[in-house]
Amino acid sequence: MFRKAVFCLFLVLCAVVVRPVQGFAATEIICSSTTSTDNSGLFGYILPLFEKKTGIKVKVVALGTGAAIEMGKRGDADVAFVHAKEQELKAVKEGFFVNRHDVMYNDFVIIGPVDDPARIRGMKSASEAFKKIAAAGKFVSRGDKSGTNTKELQLWKMVGIEPKGQAWYIEAGQGMEKTQRVADEKRAYTLTDRGTWLATKDKDRLAMAILVEGDPMLFNQYGVMAVNPARFKGVKYKEAMEFVDWLISKEGQQTIASFKDKNGNQLFFPDAK
Amino acid sequence: MSSIYDSFSQALSLIFHLDAELLGIIFLSMKVSCIGLLVAVVLGLPLGVFLGIKKFRLKGILITVLNTFMGLPPVVVGLFLYLLLSRSGPLGFLSLLYTSTAMVVAQSILAFPIVAALTHSAVIGVDPVIGQASSTLGATRLQVSLAVIREARFGIVSGIVAAFGRVVAEVGAILIVGGNIAGYTRVMTTAIALETDKGNFELAVALGIILIAISLLINSVLHIVQKKGMVGVS
């Protein structure tokens, strides 16, 4: 019995070792991106179209923007699709990436409990709203160097508040959707991107509302850039550039614009130049 | 947030309407876990037997290390493996990061100490007379080892079952080295983590139920194998 079992296991091993040889035909590239982009369903919508046209499969690893850029810097991605323009331009300048392009945008909004204990509803300035939250509310931060987190820290800096370590400041260390849920449970405020908010507020039954929006400071630009092939030999630069070029082409831009969530909201607005 | 009851009832309907994507995730989970376990057994079983039979210096230290590694934190294994396999790491030329092969390697590393250490425990529990008797009867070293393995097989199978439990439940390491890429490296545990993150509790619960059911099935099979083996003891 024992010997038979061992023999079966051996057969399985042989079968599996032989199998991967077949899988080399299609070209695959790895795209490091962000949880907010991936969770919105955008990739599930646009990638099959791109794959059909070019035969290139794009494998998406979704992280926070900071981690996604780091991944590219280590050469572990072929292309990065993220949203923290300053960090992106810095990484290009340092020689880790090439050919960065604006692709699309959406915007950040400040959400909080419907009864709005800090009384920020309808305020025009996001930073002024942050001041009020610091004084009379609780705030849940992504705390993960993501694009959203970067924007949030920028806003705290503007008003000269150091939130870290404060009793009212909670660092979730989670993706956007989970952070929203933490904020909901804690009856706190948070900064989120409109895409994630629209896609999840009903499903997660959040007792929250958009309280501040429309401040130019809350603009959320997405960019794409290829990992510098001069730096990493194994990088699939040609295919990565095909993806970049498609995203900023008329066809790619139209595809992004036509992506809608379940309720028919457009989540991303193409703005490639 | 949806109630537990809602999640469960919707999860059950998802299980009855398995779609191709879900099946792919389940298949990959099983594939990665089983191969990882197999590699661990192929390497760990001989080592465990060797440690049980042979006497040599530093043996105590080696066993202590193995016992410690039984509790290796998966995220740490994932991190080290990531640094090794990264294109800017020493093994970057292999292009293994974010592949199922990298996940198998992680699983083997986690399962190997369990197989080796528990095999060792089982082997030292075998009556030394077995080994002595077979060598006096003129058995070769390999034959002696096989006789000991035969005697220790229940303990060894328990070790393999424990190792399987570890790999099939593993999420930390394979998330780091696999990247949880849809259709390529997304397995049940990483899918559960992601769907929980996204608030799709029904799907997460469905996957959880399937995962536990499969574990139950495999453990039952192993239990039967063990029982049958018991009847055939010579």
mmCIF file of N, CA and C in Angstrom, chain A residues 1-2 9-10 12-13 16 19 28 30 38-39 57 59-63 71 73-78 174-175 177-178 181 185 200 203-205 232 234-236, chain B residues 1-3 6 27 31 35 38-39 82-83 85-89 97-99 149 153 156-157 179-182 184 186 194 196-201 225 228-229:
data_model
loop_
_atom_site.group_PDB
_atom_site.id
_atom_site.type_symbol
_atom_site.label_atom_id
_atom_site.label_comp_id
_atom_site.label_asym_id
_atom_site.label_seq_id
_atom_site.Cartn_x
_atom_site.Cartn_y
_atom_site.Cartn_z
ATOM 1 N N MET A 1 0.846 -1.203 0.000
ATOM 2 C CA MET A 1 0.000 0.000 0.000
ATOM 3 C C MET A 1 0.872 1.239 0.000
ATOM 4 N N PHE A 2 1.801 1.238 0.936
ATOM 5 C CA PHE A 2 2.686 2.388 1.078
ATOM 6 C C PHE A 2 3.477 2.596 -0.205
ATOM 7 N N LEU A 9 2.540 9.107 -6.256
ATOM 8 C CA LEU A 9 3.086 10.439 -6.040
ATOM 9 C C LEU A 9 4.183 10.728 -7.064
ATOM 10 N N PHE A 10 5.010 9.707 -7.320
ATOM 11 C CA PHE A 10 6.102 9.856 -8.268
ATOM 12 C C PHE A 10 5.553 10.180 -9.660
ATOM 13 N N VAL A 12 2.733 11.620 -10.396
ATOM 14 C CA VAL A 12 2.217 12.987 -10.385
ATOM 15 C C VAL A 12 3.365 13.971 -10.581
ATOM 16 N N LEU A 13 4.456 13.715 -9.881
ATOM 17 C CA LEU A 13 5.613 14.608 -9.965
ATOM 18 C C LEU A 13 6.114 14.672 -11.406
ATOM 19 N N VAL A 16 3.917 16.716 -13.655
ATOM 20 C CA VAL A 16 3.990 18.151 -13.412
ATOM 21 C C VAL A 16 5.300 18.750 -13.916
ATOM 22 N N ARG A 19 4.967 19.184 -17.663
ATOM 23 C CA ARG A 19 3.940 20.116 -18.134
ATOM 24 C C ARG A 19 4.391 21.537 -18.469
ATOM 25 N N GLU A 28 4.294 37.180 -21.880
ATOM 26 C CA GLU A 28 3.645 37.713 -20.689
ATOM 27 C C GLU A 28 4.503 38.828 -20.111
ATOM 28 N N ILE A 30 4.772 41.581 -16.674
ATOM 29 C CA ILE A 30 4.253 41.816 -15.333
ATOM 30 C C ILE A 30 4.077 43.314 -15.124
ATOM 31 N N ASP A 38 -6.839 47.935 -9.375
ATOM 32 C CA ASP A 38 -7.211 46.541 -9.584
ATOM 33 C C ASP A 38 -8.599 46.251 -9.008
ATOM 34 N N ASN A 39 -8.837 46.710 -7.783
ATOM 35 C CA ASN A 39 -10.121 46.415 -7.135
ATOM 36 C C ASN A 39 -11.303 47.038 -7.865
ATOM 37 N N LYS A 57 0.040 38.904 -22.791
ATOM 38 C CA LYS A 57 -0.703 38.760 -21.544
ATOM 39 C C LYS A 57 -0.090 39.649 -20.477
ATOM 40 N N LYS A 59 0.189 40.376 -16.624
ATOM 41 C CA LYS A 59 -0.067 39.833 -15.288
ATOM 42 C C LYS A 59 0.047 40.970 -14.279
ATOM 43 N N VAL A 60 -1.017 41.221 -13.577
ATOM 44 C CA VAL A 60 -1.041 42.374 -12.672
ATOM 45 C C VAL A 60 -0.752 41.956 -11.232
ATOM 46 N N VAL A 61 0.253 42.591 -10.630
ATOM 47 C CA VAL A 61 0.494 42.416 -9.199
ATOM 48 C C VAL A 61 0.041 43.711 -8.530
ATOM 49 N N ALA A 62 -0.989 43.624 -7.702
ATOM 50 C CA ALA A 62 -1.565 44.831 -7.115
ATOM 51 C C ALA A 62 -1.022 45.081 -5.718
ATOM 52 N N LEU A 63 -0.397 46.242 -5.546
ATOM 53 C CA LEU A 63 0.185 46.632 -4.259
ATOM 54 C C LEU A 63 -0.193 48.087 -4.020
ATOM 55 N N MET A 71 8.835 47.745 -6.664
ATOM 56 C CA MET A 71 8.882 46.485 -7.403
ATOM 57 C C MET A 71 9.531 46.701 -8.766
ATOM 58 N N LYS A 73 11.546 49.166 -9.434
ATOM 59 C CA LYS A 73 12.939 49.560 -9.188
ATOM 60 C C LYS A 73 13.853 48.356 -8.993
ATOM 61 N N ARG A 74 13.278 47.258 -8.513
ATOM 62 C CA ARG A 74 14.065 46.041 -8.331
ATOM 63 C C ARG A 74 14.106 45.230 -9.614
ATOM 64 N N GLY A 75 13.377 45.682 -10.622
ATOM 65 C CA GLY A 75 13.338 44.953 -11.888
ATOM 66 C C GLY A 75 12.376 43.792 -11.865
ATOM 67 N N ASP A 76 11.493 43.750 -10.882
ATOM 68 C CA ASP A 76 10.575 42.618 -10.784
ATOM 69 C C ASP A 76 9.281 42.837 -11.556
ATOM 70 N N ALA A 77 9.132 44.016 -12.154
ATOM 71 C CA ALA A 77 7.990 44.261 -13.033
ATOM 72 C C ALA A 77 8.556 44.715 -14.372
ATOM 73 N N ASP A 78 7.722 44.685 -15.414
ATOM 74 C CA ASP A 78 8.133 45.215 -16.712
ATOM 75 C C ASP A 78 7.567 46.603 -16.931
ATOM 76 N N GLN A 174 -3.600 48.764 5.287
ATOM 77 C CA GLN A 174 -4.407 47.879 4.443
ATOM 78 C C GLN A 174 -4.720 48.563 3.125
ATOM 79 N N GLY A 175 -5.329 47.823 2.227
ATOM 80 C CA GLY A 175 -5.766 48.390 0.952
ATOM 81 C C GLY A 175 -6.892 49.392 1.171
ATOM 82 N N GLU A 177 -10.124 49.555 0.198
ATOM 83 C CA GLU A 177 -11.443 49.136 0.613
ATOM 84 C C GLU A 177 -11.482 48.761 2.091
ATOM 85 N N LYS A 178 -10.463 48.055 2.521
ATOM 86 C CA LYS A 178 -10.419 47.639 3.919
ATOM 87 C C LYS A 178 -10.278 48.867 4.815
ATOM 88 N N ARG A 181 -13.499 50.325 5.403
ATOM 89 C CA ARG A 181 -14.286 49.550 6.361
ATOM 90 C C ARG A 181 -13.814 49.798 7.785
ATOM 91 N N GLU A 185 -16.103 51.192 10.811
ATOM 92 C CA GLU A 185 -16.216 50.553 12.125
ATOM 93 C C GLU A 185 -15.836 51.511 13.248
ATOM 94 N N THR A 200 -17.720 50.349 -3.888
ATOM 95 C CA THR A 200 -17.834 49.529 -2.680
ATOM 96 C C THR A 200 -18.811 50.029 -1.631
ATOM 97 N N LYS A 203 -22.016 47.822 -1.415
ATOM 98 C CA LYS A 203 -21.699 46.434 -1.114
ATOM 99 C C LYS A 203 -21.236 46.287 0.337
ATOM 100 N N ASP A 204 -20.414 47.223 0.796
ATOM 101 C CA ASP A 204 -19.897 47.141 2.164
ATOM 102 C C ASP A 204 -20.845 47.763 3.185
ATOM 103 N N ARG A 205 -21.959 48.289 2.696
ATOM 104 C CA ARG A 205 -22.947 48.938 3.562
ATOM 105 C C ARG A 205 -22.289 49.932 4.520
ATOM 106 N N PHE A 232 17.962 46.539 -16.171
ATOM 107 C CA PHE A 232 17.682 45.121 -15.902
ATOM 108 C C PHE A 232 17.578 44.372 -17.214
ATOM 109 N N GLY A 234 16.669 41.300 -17.891
ATOM 110 C CA GLY A 234 15.533 40.396 -18.109
ATOM 111 C C GLY A 234 14.221 41.086 -18.440
ATOM 112 N N VAL A 235 14.206 42.415 -18.396
ATOM 113 C CA VAL A 235 12.943 43.130 -18.564
ATOM 114 C C VAL A 235 12.423 43.016 -19.992
ATOM 115 N N LYS A 236 11.112 42.839 -20.127
ATOM 116 C CA LYS A 236 10.513 42.734 -21.466
ATOM 117 C C LYS A 236 10.084 44.123 -21.918
ATOM 118 N N MET B 1 -22.154 46.039 6.621
ATOM 119 C CA MET B 1 -21.559 44.742 6.330
ATOM 120 C C MET B 1 -22.595 43.634 6.370
ATOM 121 N N SER B 2 -22.472 42.670 5.460
ATOM 122 C CA SER B 2 -23.466 41.614 5.376
ATOM 123 C C SER B 2 -23.320 40.672 6.563
ATOM 124 N N SER B 3 -24.413 40.071 6.955
ATOM 125 C CA SER B 3 -24.372 39.180 8.112
ATOM 126 C C SER B 3 -23.725 37.863 7.733
ATOM 127 N N ASP B 6 -26.060 35.617 5.659
ATOM 128 C CA ASP B 6 -26.114 35.971 4.239
ATOM 129 C C ASP B 6 -24.907 35.427 3.501
ATOM 130 N N PHE B 27 -7.773 24.202 -8.504
ATOM 131 C CA PHE B 27 -6.814 23.284 -9.111
ATOM 132 C C PHE B 27 -5.379 23.738 -8.818
ATOM 133 N N LYS B 31 -2.446 21.836 -6.830
ATOM 134 C CA LYS B 31 -1.217 21.518 -7.550
ATOM 135 C C LYS B 31 -0.008 22.024 -6.767
ATOM 136 N N ILE B 35 2.639 19.430 -4.953
ATOM 137 C CA ILE B 35 4.028 19.329 -5.417
ATOM 138 C C ILE B 35 4.976 19.810 -4.319
ATOM 139 N N LEU B 38 5.282 17.111 -1.914
ATOM 140 C CA LEU B 38 6.032 15.987 -2.480
ATOM 141 C C LEU B 38 7.538 16.253 -2.399
ATOM 142 N N VAL B 39 7.932 17.451 -2.802
ATOM 143 C CA VAL B 39 9.353 17.798 -2.744
ATOM 144 C C VAL B 39 9.838 17.695 -1.301
ATOM 145 N N TYR B 82 11.750 36.059 -1.851
ATOM 146 C CA TYR B 82 11.548 37.196 -2.740
ATOM 147 C C TYR B 82 12.881 37.859 -3.064
ATOM 148 N N LEU B 83 13.676 38.110 -2.003
ATOM 149 C CA LEU B 83 14.955 38.788 -2.208
ATOM 150 C C LEU B 83 15.899 37.940 -3.066
ATOM 151 N N LEU B 85 14.923 35.669 -5.392
ATOM 152 C CA LEU B 85 14.412 35.455 -6.748
ATOM 153 C C LEU B 85 14.216 36.749 -7.532
ATOM 154 N N SER B 86 14.227 37.873 -6.818
ATOM 155 C CA SER B 86 14.059 39.169 -7.480
ATOM 156 C C SER B 86 15.097 39.351 -8.580
ATOM 157 N N ARG B 87 14.703 40.077 -9.643
ATOM 158 C CA ARG B 87 15.649 40.282 -10.750
ATOM 159 C C ARG B 87 16.916 40.963 -10.279
ATOM 160 N N SER B 88 16.843 41.703 -9.178
ATOM 161 C CA SER B 88 18.077 42.299 -8.667
ATOM 162 C C SER B 88 18.687 41.432 -7.566
ATOM 163 N N GLY B 89 18.153 40.231 -7.366
ATOM 164 C CA GLY B 89 18.721 39.311 -6.395
ATOM 165 C C GLY B 89 19.615 38.284 -7.062
ATOM 166 N N LEU B 97 10.321 34.639 -10.005
ATOM 167 C CA LEU B 97 9.423 35.412 -9.147
ATOM 168 C C LEU B 97 8.066 35.561 -9.819
ATOM 169 N N TYR B 98 7.012 35.525 -9.012
ATOM 170 C CA TYR B 98 5.640 35.607 -9.509
ATOM 171 C C TYR B 98 5.279 34.468 -10.442
ATOM 172 N N THR B 99 5.794 33.270 -10.149
ATOM 173 C CA THR B 99 5.366 32.083 -10.874
ATOM 174 C C THR B 99 4.894 31.050 -9.852
ATOM 175 N N ILE B 149 11.668 2.315 8.253
ATOM 176 C CA ILE B 149 10.594 3.165 7.718
ATOM 177 C C ILE B 149 9.263 2.431 7.819
ATOM 178 N N ARG B 153 6.014 3.842 9.885
ATOM 179 C CA ARG B 153 5.213 4.490 8.842
ATOM 180 C C ARG B 153 4.025 5.287 9.373
ATOM 181 N N ILE B 156 5.299 8.559 10.389
ATOM 182 C CA ILE B 156 5.743 9.306 9.203
ATOM 183 C C ILE B 156 4.534 9.889 8.466
ATOM 184 N N VAL B 157 3.508 9.075 8.300
ATOM 185 C CA VAL B 157 2.304 9.576 7.619
ATOM 186 C C VAL B 157 1.693 10.737 8.413
ATOM 187 N N GLY B 179 2.529 36.689 -5.843
ATOM 188 C CA GLY B 179 1.950 37.956 -6.267
ATOM 189 C C GLY B 179 0.435 37.920 -6.438
ATOM 190 N N ASN B 180 -0.195 36.755 -6.197
ATOM 191 C CA ASN B 180 -1.648 36.659 -6.285
ATOM 192 C C ASN B 180 -2.176 37.174 -7.627
ATOM 193 N N ILE B 181 -1.518 36.777 -8.710
ATOM 194 C CA ILE B 181 -1.920 37.237 -10.044
ATOM 195 C C ILE B 181 -3.086 36.391 -10.546
ATOM 196 N N ALA B 182 -4.159 37.081 -10.948
ATOM 197 C CA ALA B 182 -5.364 36.371 -11.396
ATOM 198 C C ALA B 182 -5.026 35.429 -12.536
ATOM 199 N N TYR B 184 -2.924 33.070 -12.723
ATOM 200 C CA TYR B 184 -1.568 32.530 -12.761
ATOM 201 C C TYR B 184 -1.108 32.035 -11.395
ATOM 202 N N ARG B 186 -2.963 32.891 -8.400
ATOM 203 C CA ARG B 186 -3.990 33.077 -7.378
ATOM 204 C C ARG B 186 -4.477 31.715 -6.915
ATOM 205 N N LEU B 194 -7.789 38.289 -0.673
ATOM 206 C CA LEU B 194 -8.150 39.377 -1.585
ATOM 207 C C LEU B 194 -9.650 39.673 -1.546
ATOM 208 N N THR B 196 -11.751 39.083 0.794
ATOM 209 C CA THR B 196 -12.097 39.702 2.063
ATOM 210 C C THR B 196 -11.757 41.189 2.011
ATOM 211 N N ASP B 197 -10.589 41.469 1.414
ATOM 212 C CA ASP B 197 -10.138 42.841 1.228
ATOM 213 C C ASP B 197 -11.138 43.645 0.408
ATOM 214 N N LYS B 198 -11.696 42.992 -0.607
ATOM 215 C CA LYS B 198 -12.608 43.674 -1.516
ATOM 216 C C LYS B 198 -14.032 43.699 -0.996
ATOM 217 N N GLY B 199 -14.265 43.004 0.116
ATOM 218 C CA GLY B 199 -15.608 43.002 0.679
ATOM 219 C C GLY B 199 -16.518 41.955 0.064
ATOM 220 N N ASN B 200 -15.970 41.048 -0.775
ATOM 221 C CA ASN B 200 -16.781 39.967 -1.347
ATOM 222 C C ASN B 200 -16.789 38.789 -0.390
ATOM 223 N N PHE B 201 -17.498 38.956 0.720
ATOM 224 C CA PHE B 201 -17.431 37.934 1.763
ATOM 225 C C PHE B 201 -18.003 36.598 1.300
ATOM 226 N N VAL B 225 -5.645 5.022 4.371
ATOM 227 C CA VAL B 225 -4.381 4.401 3.987
ATOM 228 C C VAL B 225 -3.657 3.890 5.231
ATOM 229 N N LYS B 228 -5.444 0.769 6.679
ATOM 230 C CA LYS B 228 -5.196 -0.416 5.872
ATOM 231 C C LYS B 228 -3.788 -0.934 6.127
ATOM 232 N N GLY B 229 -2.860 0.020 6.232
ATOM 233 C CA GLY B 229 -1.478 -0.359 6.487
ATOM 234 C C GLY B 229 -1.347 -1.110 7.803
#
